[in-house]
Short mmCIF file of C-alpha atoms in Angstrom, two decimals:
data_model
loop_
_atom_site.label_atom_id
_atom_site.label_comp_id
_atom_site.label_asym_id
_atom_site.label_seq_id
_atom_site.Cartn_x
_atom_site.Cartn_y
_atom_site.Cartn_z
CA MET A 1 0.24 10.34 -33.06
CA GLY A 2 -1.55 12.95 -35.17
CA LEU A 3 -5.30 13.48 -35.40
CA PHE A 4 -5.61 11.46 -38.61
CA ASP A 5 -3.65 8.57 -37.07
CA LYS A 6 -5.87 8.62 -33.97
CA LEU A 7 -9.02 8.59 -36.11
CA LEU A 8 -7.65 5.71 -38.18
CA LYS A 9 -6.69 3.79 -35.03
CA GLY A 10 -10.19 4.35 -33.63
CA ALA A 11 -11.71 2.94 -36.81
CA VAL A 12 -9.43 -0.11 -36.67
CA ASP A 13 -10.35 -0.76 -33.02
CA ALA A 14 -14.06 -0.36 -33.78
CA ILE A 15 -13.87 -2.88 -36.65
CA ASP A 16 -11.95 -5.40 -34.51
CA ASN A 17 -14.38 -5.01 -31.59
CA ALA A 18 -17.37 -5.45 -33.87
CA ALA A 19 -15.82 -8.57 -35.40
CA ALA A 20 -15.11 -10.00 -31.95
CA LYS A 21 -18.68 -9.27 -30.79
CA ASN A 22 -20.04 -11.20 -33.75
CA GLY A 23 -17.72 -14.14 -33.04
CA ASN A 24 -15.54 -13.61 -36.09
CA GLY A 25 -12.26 -13.17 -34.23
CA PRO A 26 -9.50 -10.60 -34.88
CA THR A 27 -9.42 -9.04 -38.36
CA GLY A 28 -5.68 -8.52 -38.46
CA LEU A 29 -6.14 -4.78 -39.03
CA LYS A 30 -4.34 -3.91 -35.77
CA ASP A 31 -1.23 -5.72 -36.98
CA LEU A 32 -1.26 -3.81 -40.26
CA PHE A 33 -1.89 -0.51 -38.50
CA ASN A 34 0.95 -1.04 -36.00
CA GLN A 35 3.39 -2.00 -38.75
CA ALA A 36 2.36 1.04 -40.79
CA MET A 37 2.95 3.33 -37.79
CA ASP A 38 6.38 1.76 -37.21
CA LYS A 39 7.37 2.30 -40.84
CA LYS A 40 6.08 5.86 -40.78
CA ASP A 41 8.00 6.72 -37.61
CA GLU A 42 11.18 5.10 -38.88
CA ALA A 43 10.95 7.07 -42.12
CA ILE A 44 10.55 10.30 -40.14
CA ASN A 45 12.70 9.72 -37.06
CA GLY A 46 14.88 6.77 -37.94
CA SER A 47 13.32 4.58 -35.20
CA SER A 48 10.13 2.69 -34.42
CA SER A 49 7.32 4.38 -32.53
CA THR A 50 7.30 4.64 -28.73
CA THR A 51 6.01 7.09 -26.15
CA ALA A 52 8.53 7.99 -23.48
CA SER A 53 8.36 9.82 -20.19
CA ASN A 54 10.68 12.63 -19.23
CA LYS A 55 10.96 11.07 -15.79
CA PRO A 56 13.63 8.47 -15.02
CA SER A 57 12.62 4.84 -15.22
CA THR A 58 14.04 1.48 -14.31
CA ALA A 59 14.48 0.41 -17.93
CA THR A 60 15.81 1.65 -21.23
CA THR A 61 14.49 1.15 -24.73
CA SER A 62 16.52 -0.49 -27.42
CA SER A 63 15.43 -1.98 -30.71
CA SER A 64 16.93 -2.82 -34.06
CA GLY A 65 16.37 -0.24 -36.76
CA LYS A 66 17.57 -2.54 -39.55
CA ARG A 67 15.07 -3.60 -42.16
CA SER A 68 15.49 -5.66 -45.29
CA ASN A 69 14.45 -4.33 -48.67
CA CYS A 70 11.71 -6.89 -49.04
CA ALA A 71 10.30 -7.67 -45.60
CA TYR A 72 9.59 -6.23 -42.18
CA THR A 73 12.46 -7.03 -39.78
CA ARG A 74 11.34 -7.92 -36.25
CA PRO A 75 13.01 -5.68 -33.64
CA LYS A 76 15.29 -7.31 -31.08
CA TYR A 77 14.40 -6.81 -27.44
CA THR A 78 16.87 -7.01 -24.56
CA THR A 79 15.89 -6.72 -20.92
CA PRO A 80 18.27 -4.38 -19.02
CA GLN A 81 20.26 -6.03 -16.24
CA GLU A 82 18.82 -3.63 -13.66
CA VAL A 83 15.34 -4.93 -14.50
CA LEU A 84 16.43 -8.56 -14.21
CA ASP A 85 18.03 -7.74 -10.84
CA THR A 86 14.68 -6.57 -9.41
CA ALA A 87 13.69 -10.23 -9.07
CA SER A 88 15.55 -10.24 -5.74
CA ILE A 89 13.48 -7.34 -4.39
CA PRO A 90 10.39 -8.49 -2.44
CA ALA A 91 7.20 -7.60 -4.28
CA LYS A 92 5.32 -4.56 -3.04
CA PRO A 93 2.00 -5.29 -1.30
CA SER A 94 -0.82 -6.08 -3.69
CA ARG A 95 -3.77 -3.72 -4.06
CA GLU A 96 -7.26 -4.24 -5.44
CA ILE A 97 -7.79 -3.11 -9.03
CA THR A 98 -11.34 -2.37 -10.21
CA TYR A 99 -12.80 -1.27 -13.51
CA GLU A 100 -16.16 -1.53 -15.28
CA ILE A 101 -17.23 -3.26 -18.46
CA PHE A 102 -20.53 -3.37 -20.32
CA ASP A 103 -21.94 -6.79 -21.07
CA GLY A 104 -25.12 -8.43 -22.31
CA LYS A 105 -26.71 -8.59 -25.75
CA ASP A 106 -27.14 -4.82 -26.01
CA ALA A 107 -24.47 -3.91 -23.46
CA GLU A 108 -27.26 -3.32 -20.95
CA ILE A 109 -25.38 -4.94 -18.07
CA ARG A 110 -22.82 -2.85 -16.20
CA VAL A 111 -20.29 -5.09 -14.49
CA LYS A 112 -17.44 -4.35 -12.09
CA VAL A 113 -14.34 -6.50 -12.51
CA SER A 114 -11.88 -6.63 -9.62
CA PHE A 115 -8.64 -8.45 -8.83
CA ASP A 116 -5.51 -8.10 -6.70
CA LEU A 117 -2.29 -7.03 -8.43
CA SER A 118 1.25 -6.76 -7.11
CA GLY A 119 2.31 -3.22 -6.26
CA ASP A 120 5.32 -3.73 -8.54
CA PHE A 121 2.99 -2.93 -11.45
CA ILE A 122 1.82 0.64 -12.16
CA GLU A 123 -1.23 1.31 -14.33
CA THR A 124 -0.66 2.88 -17.74
CA GLU A 125 -2.89 3.98 -20.59
CA CYS A 126 -3.60 1.16 -23.03
CA ASP A 127 -5.85 0.08 -25.88
CA PHE A 128 -7.35 -2.91 -24.04
CA ASP A 129 -9.24 -3.51 -20.79
CA TYR A 130 -6.42 -2.92 -18.32
CA GLY A 131 -2.64 -2.56 -18.51
CA ALA A 132 0.18 -1.98 -16.02
CA MET A 133 3.97 -1.87 -16.42
CA TYR A 134 6.42 -3.65 -14.14
CA LEU A 135 8.13 -0.71 -12.40
CA PRO A 136 9.05 -1.88 -8.88
CA ASN A 137 11.40 1.07 -8.29
CA CYS A 138 8.88 3.76 -9.24
CA ASP A 139 5.96 5.22 -7.33
CA ASP A 140 2.52 6.17 -8.64
CA ASP A 141 3.70 9.69 -9.50
CA PHE A 142 4.87 9.06 -13.05
CA ASP A 143 3.70 9.70 -16.58
CA ASP A 144 1.03 7.11 -17.37
CA ASN A 145 1.76 7.57 -21.08
CA TYR A 146 5.23 6.13 -20.52
CA SER A 147 6.02 3.13 -22.70
CA ASP A 148 9.09 0.92 -22.97
CA SER A 149 9.24 -2.15 -25.17
CA ASN A 150 11.74 -3.84 -22.81
CA THR A 151 9.66 -3.53 -19.65
CA PRO A 152 7.36 -6.46 -18.64
CA TYR A 153 3.69 -5.59 -19.00
CA PHE A 154 0.57 -6.92 -17.23
CA GLU A 155 -2.54 -6.99 -19.40
CA MET A 156 -6.21 -7.91 -19.46
CA VAL A 157 -7.40 -8.29 -23.05
CA SER A 158 -10.87 -8.90 -24.46
CA ALA A 159 -9.88 -9.41 -28.10
CA PRO A 160 -6.35 -10.89 -28.18
CA ASP A 161 -4.02 -11.11 -31.17
CA ASP A 162 -4.45 -13.97 -33.62
CA GLU A 163 -2.04 -16.44 -31.98
CA ILE A 164 -3.72 -16.38 -28.58
CA TYR A 165 -7.24 -15.92 -29.98
CA TYR A 166 -7.08 -19.10 -32.04
CA MET A 167 -5.28 -21.01 -29.29
CA ILE A 168 -8.09 -20.23 -26.85
CA ASP A 169 -10.71 -20.99 -29.48
CA LYS A 170 -9.09 -24.35 -30.27
CA CYS A 171 -8.91 -25.30 -26.58
CA ARG A 172 -12.53 -24.32 -25.98
CA ASN A 173 -13.46 -26.74 -28.74
CA GLY A 174 -11.55 -29.64 -27.20
CA GLY A 175 -8.25 -29.25 -29.05
CA THR A 176 -4.69 -28.82 -27.77
CA PRO A 177 -2.43 -26.03 -29.07
CA ASP A 178 0.67 -27.20 -30.91
CA ASN A 179 2.68 -23.97 -30.63
CA ALA A 180 2.67 -23.44 -26.86
CA MET A 181 5.87 -23.35 -24.78
CA MET A 182 3.74 -24.46 -21.83
CA PHE A 183 0.09 -25.53 -21.54
CA LEU A 184 -1.80 -26.74 -18.46
CA CYS A 185 -5.50 -27.32 -17.95
CA VAL A 186 -6.98 -25.57 -14.91
CA ASP A 187 -9.98 -27.09 -13.14
CA ASP A 188 -9.98 -25.43 -9.73
CA MET A 189 -10.63 -21.75 -10.54
CA GLY A 190 -14.27 -21.84 -11.61
CA PRO A 191 -15.98 -22.17 -15.00
CA ARG A 192 -14.50 -18.98 -16.47
CA ILE A 193 -10.93 -20.33 -16.56
CA GLN A 194 -9.97 -23.50 -18.44
CA PHE A 195 -6.17 -23.34 -18.89
CA LYS A 196 -2.95 -21.38 -18.57
CA ALA A 197 -0.22 -21.24 -21.20
CA LYS A 198 3.02 -19.65 -22.30
CA VAL A 199 3.58 -18.72 -25.94
CA LYS A 200 5.90 -16.64 -28.10
CA ASN A 201 3.97 -13.92 -29.92
CA ARG A 202 4.58 -12.52 -33.38
CA PHE A 203 7.05 -9.96 -32.00
CA GLY A 204 9.22 -12.66 -30.41
CA LYS A 205 8.05 -11.76 -26.90
CA ILE A 206 6.69 -14.23 -24.36
CA GLU A 207 3.08 -14.20 -23.13
CA TYR A 208 2.23 -16.07 -19.94
CA PHE A 209 -1.55 -16.02 -19.54
CA TYR A 210 -4.79 -17.62 -18.38
CA ASN A 211 -7.80 -17.63 -20.63
CA CYS A 212 -10.41 -15.88 -18.50
CA GLN A 213 -13.91 -15.07 -19.72
CA PHE A 214 -14.73 -11.78 -18.02
CA HIS A 215 -17.51 -11.05 -20.54
CA ASP A 216 -20.58 -13.29 -20.63
CA GLU A 217 -22.15 -12.23 -23.92
CA PHE A 218 -19.11 -11.96 -26.21
CA ASN A 219 -15.32 -12.32 -26.51
CA PRO A 220 -14.92 -15.71 -24.77
CA GLN A 221 -11.27 -15.62 -25.93
CA SER A 222 -10.28 -12.95 -23.40
CA TYR A 223 -7.23 -13.49 -21.16
CA ILE A 224 -5.17 -12.18 -18.23
CA GLY A 225 -1.39 -12.35 -18.50
CA VAL A 226 2.01 -10.72 -18.62
CA CYS A 227 4.25 -10.02 -21.62
CA TYR A 228 8.05 -9.96 -21.38
CA ASN A 229 11.21 -10.43 -23.43
CA ALA A 230 12.45 -13.90 -24.32
CA ASP A 231 15.64 -13.37 -22.29
CA VAL A 232 13.56 -13.39 -19.10
CA VAL A 233 12.56 -17.05 -19.58
CA GLY A 234 14.00 -19.29 -16.87
CA THR A 235 15.12 -16.39 -14.66
CA PRO A 236 13.92 -15.50 -11.13
CA LEU A 237 12.21 -12.46 -12.66
CA GLU A 238 9.99 -14.72 -14.76
CA LYS A 239 8.83 -16.54 -11.62
CA LYS A 240 8.02 -13.20 -9.98
CA LEU A 241 6.00 -12.02 -12.99
CA MET A 242 4.13 -15.31 -13.27
CA ALA A 243 3.28 -15.21 -9.55
CA ALA A 244 1.67 -11.79 -10.02
CA VAL A 245 -0.54 -13.16 -12.81
CA ASP A 246 -1.45 -16.23 -10.73
CA GLU A 247 -2.61 -13.95 -7.90
CA ALA A 248 -4.64 -11.69 -10.20
CA VAL A 249 -6.47 -14.63 -11.75
CA ARG A 250 -7.05 -16.34 -8.40
CA THR A 251 -8.64 -13.19 -6.93
CA MET A 252 -10.63 -12.00 -9.96
CA LYS A 253 -14.34 -11.30 -9.31
CA ARG A 254 -17.30 -10.01 -11.32
CA GLU A 255 -20.11 -8.00 -9.79
CA VAL A 256 -23.22 -6.89 -11.72
CA LEU A 257 -23.87 -3.25 -10.83
CA GLU A 258 -26.79 -2.35 -13.06
CA VAL A 259 -29.01 -3.84 -15.75
CA GLU A 260 -30.81 -1.58 -18.20
CA HIS A 261 -31.59 -1.50 -21.89
CA ARG A 262 -29.04 0.53 -23.84
CA PRO A 263 -27.59 0.36 -27.34
CA PHE A 264 -24.37 -1.58 -27.69
CA ARG A 265 -21.26 0.55 -27.18
#
């Protein structure tokens, strides 16, 4: 991604975050930006954008490069058999994950968020609060810029995409989503968590998640979940991925570290 693209992406993120802070929900700019980057990369390289590591991984990337003349064609994702086979491998011991967020009306409250996450997931760079890829056969010594569209991905998101944002918003107002593959109310995990659900996102991937309000002042539509290909549904791997999310949500804690007046950032 060139300097101009990075500046544009930063502007898009800033607009979305400001909209979310004011309670206006996602603007849809991220979708347009991501599609524009895909089209740009395909025009230049003949494929959609992805960042890959030079080190070996447990998965391979494959996507459809076909596009119609009048509409964006959704890529097809296929989970490699060697990834599906990892369901039979016992999960690595969980470890505590911690990171800080700023909360409060003027972001004057510094908060530590912590949770336990299966060692099968390795942290990677991301555009949201926290992200980790499912790489049970890799150790921590790998390129954290590595990205593979066919590898399951754990995520904590403050401002989710439209489908999940409006689903959470509808449920918080007493409604029931009509496009969920699975939806269950949760009443034994404290006031920050109301339900868990499974949905298909706009890319055709599956999101299994809990709505989880880890900010107090804004973004009540935040969530913790895992994203994976549709061909994982109903397999032992899906159960393993869902169990990792269940543990993370069950062990999540917030701790206020500092309160001081500071401009929102």
